[in-house]
Amino acid sequence: MISLRLANDRLVVRQMHELKKQIPLLYALLCVNAFALTSTHYAVAPAWMTVGVLLVLAAVCTVRSIWWLRCDIEAMTPAEIRRLLARTNALTAVITLGFIGWAMRLGFYGGAEQQAHVASFVAITVIGCIFCLMHLPTAALLVSAIVGVPFVLYYIPSGNAVLIAIALNTLFVILVLVRVVLNNFKTFVELIDSRATLAAKQDETQRLMEENVRLAHTDSLTLLPNRRHFFQRLDEAIAVFDMQGAAFALAIFDLDRFKAINDTYGHVAGDRVLAETGRRLTAFAGECVVVARLGGDEFGVILLQTHETREAVEATCHRICEALRQPIDVGETVVSAGCSSGVAVFPEAGRTAAGLFDRADYALYHAKEKARGGVTLFSPDHEDAIRSERAVETALQISDLEAEMEVHFQPILDLSTDRIVMVEALARWTNPLLGRVPPDRFIAAAERCGLIHKLTLLLLRKALHDLKRLPDEIGLSFNLSSHDLTSPETVVSIMAAVRRSEIPPTRITLELTETALLRDFDLAQRSIQALRALGMQIALDDFGTGYSSLGYVHRLSLDKIKIDRSFMADIADTSGRSIVATVLDLSQNLSLDCIAEGVETPEQLAALRRLGCRFVQGYLIGAPVPVDRLERLWQTDAPTAALA
Ligand code: C2E
Ligand code: CA
Ligand code: CA
């Protein structure tokens, strides 16, 4: 059992430590006892047996003690220690044999007192040795056997009752001590075992804790660090760079077509796109580049190279965008998710994590709006824009919108009859403080500050009210914000407002942009179905500016497509014409009406006529005007292309 236990590495190391403390003491004890014996036999025994042996013994004990005192246990392997312990056992046997032999031999000299000294020397020394070798029981047992047995055998034939009594008594003490040593060693082994178990438990707890921290900071899908980690590193960067007075950059990367991919090819494909994006981003990570998934299809990068100029930061972000833009195999097909980036540089764009992140987010928003697929660095111009956007938001919140909002109407002409068949309602806001605010600006502001629901319904009510002043055959086209379609509450309110107006829903077309579908395709589609069920029609506005693939349009229940006005500029040349021709073909194939927006010149109108486009809208036909001006038009009985 003992040898088995010895196999335990931790145990042998501990044994060695204990022995290192005790063996030098053991040698000291041997020397002192030997000196005492020598001194009582000096006069009666030959000098070589007293002083001679003492000197040799002292030399051996000194050398061995020095070795023990100087040995470096930490530098030894358990195997080496095991070899040393075996050697210690052997040496113990040799020294013990020498000692007992020497003592017995000295027993021949001197009188009864000297003989009694020999007996007590052997008894005391053996007890001392056994104690000192407590942590190496094999050695303690060897000492006990080598001393105990010859000791008794040596004295019994002497017939000296005192010496026999000492010998038997010593033997008995040795036996008891052996028992004590074994018990003690067992406890020692158990202690080492329990310490080892405790240490293992502590290691495991430590490992679990570290794993927990890692998991809490990792995104499970992409295995990139997560938002929490990102903001922690951002805070650290701000603290360090603030002290150094240096600059660093924070960039947000957002996939342009992730929602469409997810909606079209399913979540598995979407997950693959995110995982691959994560893998590609990891290639950029390093000591000075922190990458993380912030959530959804948004990724964050912190560029900590202090020496980098704005141009270098921009170039790095372009490289990242380029990498993320590369096609991704999602199993059934290969997709390109596209990527835009917004960047803010510390400290000019912001000194706090929230401030800096907001600025990068704002720059991203601009990239999406104005330079899709590109990188936008936050600039002082953006700061001004933010300030004026805030002014618009504040004005929206405190103004009397009912009084300040107005709806203008722009006619839509049917080229097959040359008559106006519809009007598009366009919101107009004149604020006492800000003056005229363009609708795209205040609509976006209303979306940001949560006022869009209220504003849409207010404008719809006004538009429906004004529509009553126009002939019954004139339809109304009304713009919805992307937030409206994904808010079931707004959709229900729209239906209620139409019902209350008593205008047939069939007269009404709701225009929506692709952004609404990108926000939440399923919810948007459900809203579309509900509105169509009531008899209203749905038009996809600004077609061609977004990323609508033809298949994507097909999946929606649409009635109309409005070709964005940006295509009108090029309609005179071949390539521009062919794009419009393709969209017209598509709408015909899908049985959708097609309206060309932004028609400004007779040449554009002529080109559209030639291409077979039926509905047109633009300054050439008529600019947006208040309802009374439109009303007058019908009163003059010439509601044709003479409005502008
Ligand atoms: P939109 O729906 O694409 O509206 C057409 C925009 O083009 C209008 O700008 C209109 O005045 C302008 N436009 C019309 N004909 C021409 C033309 O021949 N050439 C040029 N260059 N432009 C022309 P507006 O009124 O400034 O509205 C801008 C955008 O604001 C609208 O774009 C629409 O997205 C949004 N908006 C306007 N009113 C509302 C509304 O009541 N609700 C919502 N949600 N959005 C609205
Ligand atoms: Ca529109
Ligand atoms: Ca439009």
PDB file of C-alpha atoms and ligand atoms in Angstrom, residues 424 511 541-542 562 564-565 597, ligand 3:
ATOM      1  CA  GLU A 424     -50.006  61.836 -54.491  1.00  0.00           C
ATOM      2  CA  GLU A 511     -46.899  53.934 -51.069  1.00  0.00           C
ATOM      3  CA  ASP A 541     -42.056  53.644 -54.028  1.00  0.00           C
ATOM      4  CA  ASP A 542     -38.619  54.678 -55.312  1.00  0.00           C
ATOM      5  CA  LYS A 562     -43.072  53.644 -58.871  1.00  0.00           C
ATOM      6  CA  ASP A 564     -37.555  56.335 -58.987  1.00  0.00           C
ATOM      7  CA  ARG A 565     -36.980  59.751 -60.480  1.00  0.00           C
ATOM      8  CA  GLU A 597     -41.731  59.623 -61.198  1.00  0.00           C
TER       9      GLU A 597
HETATM   10 CA    CA B   3     -40.837  58.225 -54.914  1.00  0.00          CA
END
